[in-house]
Short mmCIF file of C-alpha atoms and ligand atoms in Angstrom, two decimals:
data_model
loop_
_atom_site.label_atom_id
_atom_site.label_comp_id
_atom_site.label_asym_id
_atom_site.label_seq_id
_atom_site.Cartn_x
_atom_site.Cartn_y
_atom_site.Cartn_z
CA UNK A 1425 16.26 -4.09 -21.85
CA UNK A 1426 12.80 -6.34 -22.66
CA UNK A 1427 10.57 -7.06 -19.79
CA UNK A 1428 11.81 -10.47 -20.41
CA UNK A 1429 15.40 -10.37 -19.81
CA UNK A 1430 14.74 -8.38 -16.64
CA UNK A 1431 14.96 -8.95 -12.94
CA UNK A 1432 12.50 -6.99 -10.57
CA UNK A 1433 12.34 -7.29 -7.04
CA UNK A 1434 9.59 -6.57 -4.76
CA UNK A 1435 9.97 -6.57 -1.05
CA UNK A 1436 6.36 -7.30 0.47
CA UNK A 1437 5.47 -9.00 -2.37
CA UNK A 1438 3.72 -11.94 -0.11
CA UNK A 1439 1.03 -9.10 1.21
CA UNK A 1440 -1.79 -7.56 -0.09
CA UNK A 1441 -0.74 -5.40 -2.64
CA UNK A 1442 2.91 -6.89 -3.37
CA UNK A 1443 1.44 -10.09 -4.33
CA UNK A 1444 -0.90 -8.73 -6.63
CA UNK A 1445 1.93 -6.67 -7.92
CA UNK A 1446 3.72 -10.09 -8.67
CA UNK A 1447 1.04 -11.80 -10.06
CA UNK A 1448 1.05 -8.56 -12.91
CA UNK A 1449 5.21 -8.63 -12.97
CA UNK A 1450 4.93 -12.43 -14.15
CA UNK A 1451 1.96 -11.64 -16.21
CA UNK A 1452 4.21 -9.47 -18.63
CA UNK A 1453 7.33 -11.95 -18.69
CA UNK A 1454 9.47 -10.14 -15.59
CA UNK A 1455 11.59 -12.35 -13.28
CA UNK A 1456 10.57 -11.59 -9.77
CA UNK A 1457 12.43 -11.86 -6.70
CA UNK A 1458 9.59 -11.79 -4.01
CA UNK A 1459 11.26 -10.53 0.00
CA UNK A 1460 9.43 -10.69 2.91
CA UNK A 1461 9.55 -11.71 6.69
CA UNK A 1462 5.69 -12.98 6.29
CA UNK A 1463 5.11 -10.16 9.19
CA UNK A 1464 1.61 -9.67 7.45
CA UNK A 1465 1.82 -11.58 4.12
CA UNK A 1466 1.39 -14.81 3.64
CA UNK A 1467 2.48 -17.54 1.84
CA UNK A 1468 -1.01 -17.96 0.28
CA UNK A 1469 -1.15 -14.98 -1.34
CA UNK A 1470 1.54 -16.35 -3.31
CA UNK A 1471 1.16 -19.96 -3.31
CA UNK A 1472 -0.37 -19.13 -7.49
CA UNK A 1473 3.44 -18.52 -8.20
CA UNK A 1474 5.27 -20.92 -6.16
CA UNK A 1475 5.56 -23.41 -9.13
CA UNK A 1476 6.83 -20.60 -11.52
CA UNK A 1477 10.37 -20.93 -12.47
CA UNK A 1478 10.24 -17.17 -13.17
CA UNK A 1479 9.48 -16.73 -9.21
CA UNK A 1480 11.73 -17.00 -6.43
CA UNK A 1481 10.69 -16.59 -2.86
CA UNK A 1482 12.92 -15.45 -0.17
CA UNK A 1483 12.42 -15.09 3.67
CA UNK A 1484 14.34 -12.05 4.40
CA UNK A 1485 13.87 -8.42 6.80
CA UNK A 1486 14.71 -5.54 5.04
CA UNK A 1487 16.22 -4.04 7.94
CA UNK A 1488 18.72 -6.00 7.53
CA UNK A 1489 21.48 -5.92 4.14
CA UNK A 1490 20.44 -7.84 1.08
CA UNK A 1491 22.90 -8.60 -1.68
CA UNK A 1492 20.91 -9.93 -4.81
CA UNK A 1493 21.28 -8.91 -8.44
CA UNK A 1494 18.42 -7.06 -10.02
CA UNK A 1495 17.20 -4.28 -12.24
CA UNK A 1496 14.41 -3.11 -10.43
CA UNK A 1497 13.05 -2.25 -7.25
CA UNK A 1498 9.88 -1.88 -5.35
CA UNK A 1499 10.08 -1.12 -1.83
CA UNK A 1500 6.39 -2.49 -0.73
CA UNK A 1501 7.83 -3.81 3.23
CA UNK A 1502 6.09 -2.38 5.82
CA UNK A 1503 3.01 -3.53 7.77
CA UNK A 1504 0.14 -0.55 6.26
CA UNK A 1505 -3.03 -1.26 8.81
CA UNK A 1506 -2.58 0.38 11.85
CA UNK A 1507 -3.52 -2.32 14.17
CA UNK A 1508 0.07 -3.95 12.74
CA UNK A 1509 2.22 -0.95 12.32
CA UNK A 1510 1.43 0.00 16.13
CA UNK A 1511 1.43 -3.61 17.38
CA UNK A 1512 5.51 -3.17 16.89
CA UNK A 1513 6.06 0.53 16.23
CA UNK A 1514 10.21 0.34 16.77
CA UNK A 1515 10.20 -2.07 14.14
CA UNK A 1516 7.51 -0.11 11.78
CA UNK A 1517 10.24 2.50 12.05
CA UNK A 1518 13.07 0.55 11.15
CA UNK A 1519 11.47 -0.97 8.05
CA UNK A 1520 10.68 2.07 6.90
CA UNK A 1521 14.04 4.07 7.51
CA UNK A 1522 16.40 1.03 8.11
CA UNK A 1523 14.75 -0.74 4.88
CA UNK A 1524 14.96 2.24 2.99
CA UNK A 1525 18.37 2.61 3.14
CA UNK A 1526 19.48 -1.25 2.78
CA UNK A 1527 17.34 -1.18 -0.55
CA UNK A 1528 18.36 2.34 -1.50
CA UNK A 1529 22.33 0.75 -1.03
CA UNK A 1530 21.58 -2.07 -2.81
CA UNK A 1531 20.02 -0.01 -5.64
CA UNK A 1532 22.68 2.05 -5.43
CA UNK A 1533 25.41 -0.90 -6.11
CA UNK A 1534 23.22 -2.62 -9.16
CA UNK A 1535 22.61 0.44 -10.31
CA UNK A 1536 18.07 -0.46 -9.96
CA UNK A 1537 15.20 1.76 -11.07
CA UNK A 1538 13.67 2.01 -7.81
CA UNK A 1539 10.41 2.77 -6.87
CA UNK A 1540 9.08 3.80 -3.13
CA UNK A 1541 5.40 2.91 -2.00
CA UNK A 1542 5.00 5.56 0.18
CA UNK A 1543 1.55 6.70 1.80
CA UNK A 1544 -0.73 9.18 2.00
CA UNK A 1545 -0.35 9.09 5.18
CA UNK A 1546 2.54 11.63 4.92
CA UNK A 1547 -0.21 14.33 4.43
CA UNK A 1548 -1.26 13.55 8.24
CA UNK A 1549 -4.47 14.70 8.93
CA UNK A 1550 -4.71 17.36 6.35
CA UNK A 1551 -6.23 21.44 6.88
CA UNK A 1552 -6.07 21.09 2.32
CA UNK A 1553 -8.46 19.17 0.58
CA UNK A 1554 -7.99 17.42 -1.72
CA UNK A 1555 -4.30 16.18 -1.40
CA UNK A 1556 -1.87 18.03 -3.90
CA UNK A 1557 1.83 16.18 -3.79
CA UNK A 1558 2.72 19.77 -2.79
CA UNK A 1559 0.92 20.16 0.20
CA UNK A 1560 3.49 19.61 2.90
CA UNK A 1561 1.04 17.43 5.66
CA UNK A 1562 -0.03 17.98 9.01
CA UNK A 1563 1.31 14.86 11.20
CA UNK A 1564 1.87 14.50 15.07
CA UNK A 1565 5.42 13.00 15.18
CA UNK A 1566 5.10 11.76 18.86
CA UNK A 1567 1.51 10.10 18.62
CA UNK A 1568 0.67 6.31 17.72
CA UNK A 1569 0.10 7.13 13.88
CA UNK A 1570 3.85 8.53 14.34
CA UNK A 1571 6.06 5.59 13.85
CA UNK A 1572 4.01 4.87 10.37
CA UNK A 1573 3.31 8.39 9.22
CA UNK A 1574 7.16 9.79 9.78
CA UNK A 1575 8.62 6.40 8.84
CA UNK A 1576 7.42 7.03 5.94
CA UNK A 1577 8.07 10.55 5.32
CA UNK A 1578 12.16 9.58 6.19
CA UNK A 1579 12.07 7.01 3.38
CA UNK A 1580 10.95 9.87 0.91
CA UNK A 1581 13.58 12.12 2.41
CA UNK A 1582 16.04 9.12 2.15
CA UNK A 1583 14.82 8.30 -1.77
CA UNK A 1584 15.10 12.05 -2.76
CA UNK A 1585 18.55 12.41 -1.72
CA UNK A 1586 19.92 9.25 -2.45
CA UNK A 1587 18.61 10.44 -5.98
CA UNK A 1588 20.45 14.34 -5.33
CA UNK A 1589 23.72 12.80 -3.84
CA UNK A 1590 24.11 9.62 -6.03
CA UNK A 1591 22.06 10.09 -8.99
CA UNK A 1592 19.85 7.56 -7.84
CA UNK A 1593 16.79 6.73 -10.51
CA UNK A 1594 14.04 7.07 -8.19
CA UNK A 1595 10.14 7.05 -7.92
CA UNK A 1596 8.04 7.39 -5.28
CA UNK A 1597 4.12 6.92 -5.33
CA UNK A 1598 2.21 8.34 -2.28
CA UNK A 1599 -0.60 5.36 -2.17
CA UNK A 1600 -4.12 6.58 -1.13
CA UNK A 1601 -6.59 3.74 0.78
CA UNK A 1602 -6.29 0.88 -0.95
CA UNK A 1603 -8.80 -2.46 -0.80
CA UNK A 1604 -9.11 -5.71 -2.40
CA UNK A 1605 -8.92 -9.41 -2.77
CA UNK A 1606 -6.37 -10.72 -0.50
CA UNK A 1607 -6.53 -8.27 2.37
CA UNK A 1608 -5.74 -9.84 5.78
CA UNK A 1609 -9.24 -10.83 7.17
CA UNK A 1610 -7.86 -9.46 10.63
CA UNK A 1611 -5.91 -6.33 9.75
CA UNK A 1612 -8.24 -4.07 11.07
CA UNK A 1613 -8.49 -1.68 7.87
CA UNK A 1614 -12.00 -0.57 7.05
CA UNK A 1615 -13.32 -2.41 4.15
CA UNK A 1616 -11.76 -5.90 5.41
CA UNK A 1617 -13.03 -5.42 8.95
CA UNK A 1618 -16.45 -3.91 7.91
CA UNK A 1619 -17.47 -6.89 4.96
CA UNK A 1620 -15.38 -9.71 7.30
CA UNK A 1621 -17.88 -8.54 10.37
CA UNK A 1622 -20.93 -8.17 8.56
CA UNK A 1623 -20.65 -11.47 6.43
CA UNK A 1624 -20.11 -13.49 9.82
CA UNK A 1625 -23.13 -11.06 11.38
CA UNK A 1626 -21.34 -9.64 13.89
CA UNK A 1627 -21.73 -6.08 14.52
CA UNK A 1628 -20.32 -3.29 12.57
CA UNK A 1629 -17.61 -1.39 14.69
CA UNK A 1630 -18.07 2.26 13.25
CA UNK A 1631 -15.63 4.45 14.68
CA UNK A 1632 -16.20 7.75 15.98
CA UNK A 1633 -19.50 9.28 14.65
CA UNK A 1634 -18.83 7.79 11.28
CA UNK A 1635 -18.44 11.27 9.65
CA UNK A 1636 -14.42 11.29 8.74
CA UNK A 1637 -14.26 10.18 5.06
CA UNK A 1638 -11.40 8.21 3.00
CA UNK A 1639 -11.76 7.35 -0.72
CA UNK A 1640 -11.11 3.93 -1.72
CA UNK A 1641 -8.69 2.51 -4.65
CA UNK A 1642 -9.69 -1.01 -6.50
CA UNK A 1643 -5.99 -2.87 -5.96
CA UNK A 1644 -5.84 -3.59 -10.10
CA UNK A 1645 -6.30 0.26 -10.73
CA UNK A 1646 -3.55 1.02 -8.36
CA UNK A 1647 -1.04 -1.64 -9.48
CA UNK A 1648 -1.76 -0.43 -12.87
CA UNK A 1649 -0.75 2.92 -11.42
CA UNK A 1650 2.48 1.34 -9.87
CA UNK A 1651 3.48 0.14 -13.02
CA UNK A 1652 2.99 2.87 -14.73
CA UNK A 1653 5.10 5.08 -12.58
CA UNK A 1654 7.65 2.63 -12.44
CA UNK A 1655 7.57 2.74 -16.38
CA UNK A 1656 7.56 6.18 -16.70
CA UNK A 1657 10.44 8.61 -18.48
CA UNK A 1658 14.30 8.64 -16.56
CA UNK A 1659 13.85 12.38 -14.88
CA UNK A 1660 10.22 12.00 -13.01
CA UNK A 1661 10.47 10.81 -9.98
CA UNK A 1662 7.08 11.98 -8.75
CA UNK A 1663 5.90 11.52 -5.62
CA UNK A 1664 2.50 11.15 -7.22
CA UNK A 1665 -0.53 10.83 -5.92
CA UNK A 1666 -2.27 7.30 -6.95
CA UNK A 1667 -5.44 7.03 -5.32
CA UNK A 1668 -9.68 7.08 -6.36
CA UNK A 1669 -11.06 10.40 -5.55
CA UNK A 1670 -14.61 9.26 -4.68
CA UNK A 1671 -14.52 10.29 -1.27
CA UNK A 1672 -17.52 9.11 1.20
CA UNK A 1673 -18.31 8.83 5.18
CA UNK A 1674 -17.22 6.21 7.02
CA UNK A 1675 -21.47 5.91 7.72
CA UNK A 1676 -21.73 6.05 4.06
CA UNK A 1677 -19.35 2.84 3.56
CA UNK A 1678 -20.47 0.86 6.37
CA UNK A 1679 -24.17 0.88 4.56
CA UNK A 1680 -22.75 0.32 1.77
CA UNK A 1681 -21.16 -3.03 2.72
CA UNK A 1682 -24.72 -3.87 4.76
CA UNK A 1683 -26.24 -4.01 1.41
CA UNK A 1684 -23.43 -5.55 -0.04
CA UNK A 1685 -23.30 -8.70 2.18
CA UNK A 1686 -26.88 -8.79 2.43
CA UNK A 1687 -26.07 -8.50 6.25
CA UNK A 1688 -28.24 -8.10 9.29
CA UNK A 1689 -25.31 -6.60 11.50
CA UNK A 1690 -25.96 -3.74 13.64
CA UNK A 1691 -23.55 -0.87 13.27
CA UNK A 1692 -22.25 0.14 16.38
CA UNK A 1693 -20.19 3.18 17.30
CA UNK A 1694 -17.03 2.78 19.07
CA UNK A 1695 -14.06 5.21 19.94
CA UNK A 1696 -12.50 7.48 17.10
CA UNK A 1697 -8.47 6.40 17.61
CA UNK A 1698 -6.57 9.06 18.12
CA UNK A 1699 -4.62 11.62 15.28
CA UNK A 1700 -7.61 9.47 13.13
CA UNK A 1701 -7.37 12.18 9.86
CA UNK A 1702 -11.21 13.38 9.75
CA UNK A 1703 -10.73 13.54 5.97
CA UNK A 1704 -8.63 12.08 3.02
CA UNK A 1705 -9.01 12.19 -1.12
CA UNK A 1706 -6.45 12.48 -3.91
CA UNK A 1707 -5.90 15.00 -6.19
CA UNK A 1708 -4.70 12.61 -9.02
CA UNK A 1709 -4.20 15.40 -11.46
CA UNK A 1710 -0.45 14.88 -11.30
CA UNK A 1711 -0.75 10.82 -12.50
CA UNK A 1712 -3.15 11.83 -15.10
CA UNK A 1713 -0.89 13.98 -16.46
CA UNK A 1714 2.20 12.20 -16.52
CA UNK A 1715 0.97 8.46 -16.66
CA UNK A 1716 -2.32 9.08 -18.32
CA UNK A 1717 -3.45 7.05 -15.45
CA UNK A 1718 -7.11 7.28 -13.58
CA UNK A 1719 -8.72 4.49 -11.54
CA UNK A 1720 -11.39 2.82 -13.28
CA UNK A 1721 -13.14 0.50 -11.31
CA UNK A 1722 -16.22 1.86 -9.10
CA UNK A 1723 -16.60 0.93 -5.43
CA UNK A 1724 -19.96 -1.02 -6.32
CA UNK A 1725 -17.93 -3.26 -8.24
CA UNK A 1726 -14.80 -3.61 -6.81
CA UNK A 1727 -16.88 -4.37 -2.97
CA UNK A 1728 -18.59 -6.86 -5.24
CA UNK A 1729 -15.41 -8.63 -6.14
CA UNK A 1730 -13.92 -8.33 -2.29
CA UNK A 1731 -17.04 -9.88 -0.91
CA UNK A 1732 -16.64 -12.60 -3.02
CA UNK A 1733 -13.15 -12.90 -1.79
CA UNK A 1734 -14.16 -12.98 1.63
CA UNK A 1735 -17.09 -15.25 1.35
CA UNK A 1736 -14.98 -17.63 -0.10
CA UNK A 1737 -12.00 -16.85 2.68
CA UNK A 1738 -14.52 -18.05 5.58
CA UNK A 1739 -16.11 -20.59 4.19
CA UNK A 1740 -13.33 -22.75 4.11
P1 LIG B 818 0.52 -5.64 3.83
O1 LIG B 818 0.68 -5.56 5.28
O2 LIG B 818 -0.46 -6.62 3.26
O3 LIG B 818 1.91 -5.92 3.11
C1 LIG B 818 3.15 -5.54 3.62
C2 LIG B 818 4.11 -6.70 3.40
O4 LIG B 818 5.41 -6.33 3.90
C3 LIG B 818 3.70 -7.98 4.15
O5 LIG B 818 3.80 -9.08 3.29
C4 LIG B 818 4.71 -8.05 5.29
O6 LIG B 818 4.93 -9.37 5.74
C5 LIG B 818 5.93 -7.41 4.66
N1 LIG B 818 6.87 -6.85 5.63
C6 LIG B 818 6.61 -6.06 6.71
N2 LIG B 818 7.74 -5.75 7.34
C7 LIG B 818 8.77 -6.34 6.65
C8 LIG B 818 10.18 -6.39 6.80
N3 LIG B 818 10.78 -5.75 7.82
N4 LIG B 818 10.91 -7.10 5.90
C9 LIG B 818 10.32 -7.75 4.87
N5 LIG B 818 8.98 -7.74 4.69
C10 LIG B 818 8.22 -7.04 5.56
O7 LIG B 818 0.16 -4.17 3.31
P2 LIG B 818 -0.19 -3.62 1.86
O8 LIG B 818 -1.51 -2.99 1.93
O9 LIG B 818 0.07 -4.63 0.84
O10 LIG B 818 0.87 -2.44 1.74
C11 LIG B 818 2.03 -2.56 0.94
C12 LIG B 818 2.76 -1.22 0.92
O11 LIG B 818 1.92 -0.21 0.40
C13 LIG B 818 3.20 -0.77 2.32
O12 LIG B 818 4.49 -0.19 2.21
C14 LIG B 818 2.18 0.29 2.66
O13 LIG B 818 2.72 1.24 3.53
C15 LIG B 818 1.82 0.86 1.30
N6 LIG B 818 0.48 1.45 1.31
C16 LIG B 818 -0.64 0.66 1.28
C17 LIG B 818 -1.89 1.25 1.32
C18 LIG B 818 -3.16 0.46 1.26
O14 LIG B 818 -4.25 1.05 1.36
N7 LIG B 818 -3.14 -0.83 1.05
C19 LIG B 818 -2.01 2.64 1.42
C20 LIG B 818 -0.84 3.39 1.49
C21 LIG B 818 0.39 2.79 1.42
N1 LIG B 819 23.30 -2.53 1.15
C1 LIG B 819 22.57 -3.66 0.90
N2 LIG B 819 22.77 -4.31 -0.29
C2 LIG B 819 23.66 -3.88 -1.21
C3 LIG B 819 24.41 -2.70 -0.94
C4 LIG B 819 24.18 -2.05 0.27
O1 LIG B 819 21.75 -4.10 1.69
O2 LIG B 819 23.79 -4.52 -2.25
C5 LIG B 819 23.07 -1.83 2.43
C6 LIG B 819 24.34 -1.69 3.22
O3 LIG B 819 24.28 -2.61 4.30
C7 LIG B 819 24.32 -0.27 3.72
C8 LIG B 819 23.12 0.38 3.10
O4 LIG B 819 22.64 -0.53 2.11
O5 LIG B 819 24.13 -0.23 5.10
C9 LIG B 819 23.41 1.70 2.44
O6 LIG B 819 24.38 1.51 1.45
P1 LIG B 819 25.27 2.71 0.94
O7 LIG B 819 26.23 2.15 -0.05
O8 LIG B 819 24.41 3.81 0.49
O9 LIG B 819 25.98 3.23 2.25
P2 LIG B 819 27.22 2.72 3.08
O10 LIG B 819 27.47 1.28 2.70
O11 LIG B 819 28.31 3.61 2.65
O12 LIG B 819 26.77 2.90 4.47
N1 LIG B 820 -12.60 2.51 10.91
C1 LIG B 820 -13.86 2.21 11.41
N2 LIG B 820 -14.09 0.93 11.84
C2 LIG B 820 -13.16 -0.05 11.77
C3 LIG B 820 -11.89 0.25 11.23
C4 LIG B 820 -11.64 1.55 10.81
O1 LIG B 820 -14.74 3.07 11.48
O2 LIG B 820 -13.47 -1.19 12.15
C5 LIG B 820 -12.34 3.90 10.43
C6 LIG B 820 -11.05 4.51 10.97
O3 LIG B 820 -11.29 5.15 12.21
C7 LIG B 820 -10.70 5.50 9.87
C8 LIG B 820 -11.23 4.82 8.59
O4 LIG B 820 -12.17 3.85 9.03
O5 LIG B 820 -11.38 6.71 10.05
C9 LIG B 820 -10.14 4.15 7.78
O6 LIG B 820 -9.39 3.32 8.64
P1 LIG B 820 -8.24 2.35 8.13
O7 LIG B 820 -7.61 1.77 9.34
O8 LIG B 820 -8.76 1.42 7.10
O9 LIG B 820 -7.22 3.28 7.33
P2 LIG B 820 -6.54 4.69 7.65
O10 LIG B 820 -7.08 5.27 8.90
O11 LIG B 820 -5.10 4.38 7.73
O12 LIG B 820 -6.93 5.50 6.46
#
């Protein structure tokens, strides 16, 4: 089938990484089928495609059944800062296991490629460093990371044997930190929190002493990661890593964005939350091999482009 005869749909597409994911769907002639309850997305991350007659919009929970006709699938629903997955952690569950299994059903009846965006979360707060795809995780399935973290591990369980029981053509990406246009200013995630505070000159909240470390993804490498997966030979279903592997402090990021913003904020220390992993990078050896895939944008440049974003955000 040609990209242009075929139907994808993307549940989340009206957050931050789904509606980018659109925006590149449409791009290369798909019909998209955008679900979500506009828990964290927003109608303006979308309001670009609105006028598109190859874009449909439906309000719809994927915890609940949804009978629509498509080829494709990606499963993007879930809320992915922590502030939102624990402000309702019952329902954070239930997208993840509850949506899993309505998509993987309906996948199951069209007979949809489809593609999970799970989380690198499901490596907990990891003893191996970097993360392989074959290191098993270290998560705490009764603490407030839980309902996220083993949500999502479930849906992987779910996707693998939906693929071993009903042949299921599956693929599941385990998404590293992720940042961008189009973040929610108030989601609480790093990057958005740290440029949103320090372009408003407000202080910095720097958690813990600042010395855990994540690595960061540029949003068009990883949707170009996404689509390459979802592209990628009948027979690999992954999960693959997709991720940047430049790994820094939470200190180091925070001065980063200072200089960024041009910002006189003081950075302040507050509480680490608790299970908060002290340390997080990709191995991507796995995507490079199979998708020839490997971000390419540096943090420099892609904090350039999500200042930008935000300036422009709160000055309106
Ligand atoms: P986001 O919160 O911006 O987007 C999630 C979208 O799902 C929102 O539009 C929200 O309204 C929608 N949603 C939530 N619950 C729903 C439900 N029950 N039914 C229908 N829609 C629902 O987050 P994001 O960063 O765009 O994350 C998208 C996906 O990628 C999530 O599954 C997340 O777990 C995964 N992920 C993201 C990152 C990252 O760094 N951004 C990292 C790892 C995994
Ligand atoms: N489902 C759905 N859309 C469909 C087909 C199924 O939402 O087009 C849901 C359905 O409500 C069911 C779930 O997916 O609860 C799992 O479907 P499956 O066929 O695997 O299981 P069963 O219907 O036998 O429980
Ligand atoms: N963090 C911080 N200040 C903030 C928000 C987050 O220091 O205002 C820290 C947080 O404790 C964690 C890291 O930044 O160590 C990344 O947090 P985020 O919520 O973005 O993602 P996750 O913990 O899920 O990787």
């Amino acid at each position: 089938m040609s990209q242009r005869d075929r139907k994808t749909l993307v549940t989340g597409g009206a957050g931050f990484l789904g509606s980018h994911l659109c925006d590149r769907l449409i791009e290369r002639g798909e019909d998209v089928l955008c679900v979500d309850n506009f828990f964290t997305g927003t109608k303006r991350n979308i309001t670009r495609l609105l006028g598109n007659p190859r874009f449909e919009l439906m309000r719809h929970d994927v915890t609940f059944p949804l009978y629509v006709e498509v080829d494709r699938i990606h499963n993007l629903a879930c809320p992915a800062s922590p502030v939102h997955y624990q402000h309702d952690p019952v329902q954070t569950t239930k997208t993840s296991v509850h949506g899993a299994i309505n998509m993987l059903g309906l996948a199951k009846r069209v007979k949809a490629r489809i593609l999970q965006a799970s989380t690198s979360e499901v490596y907990g707060d990891p003893e191996v460093h970097p993360q392989p795809e074959s290191y098993w995780g270290r998560v705490n399935c009764i603490g407030p990371r839980s309902c996220y973290d083993e949500g999502k591990r479930c849906a992987e369980t779910l996707f693998f044997d939906y693929q071993r029981q009903h042949g299921l053509d599956i693929k599941v990406v385990r998404i590293f930190n992720t940042y961008g246009p189009r973040m929610h200013p108030n989601d609480g995630r790093v990057v958005s929190n740290f440029i949103v505070q320090a372009l408003r000159g407000e202080d910095v909240t720097l958690f813990g002493d600042g010395s855990q470390t994540r690595s960061f993804c540029y949003v068009d490498d990883l949707i170009e990661g996404m689509l390459r997966m979802m592209d990628s030979p009948n027979g690999f279903a992954g999960p693959v890593n997709l991720g940047n592997p430049g790994e820094l402090t939470m200190q180091e990021l925070a001065e980063k964005v200072l200089r960024a913003t041009d910002s006189k904020s003081r950075l302040v220390k507050k509480p680490l939350p608790q299970d908060d992993p002290r340390q997080r990078k990709p191995d991507i050896a796995l995507a490079t091999e199979k998708l020839e895939w490997q971000p390419k944008v540096s943090l420099d440049d892609g904090l350039q482009e999500t200042v930008a974003y935000f300036r422009r955000l709160l000055s309106e």
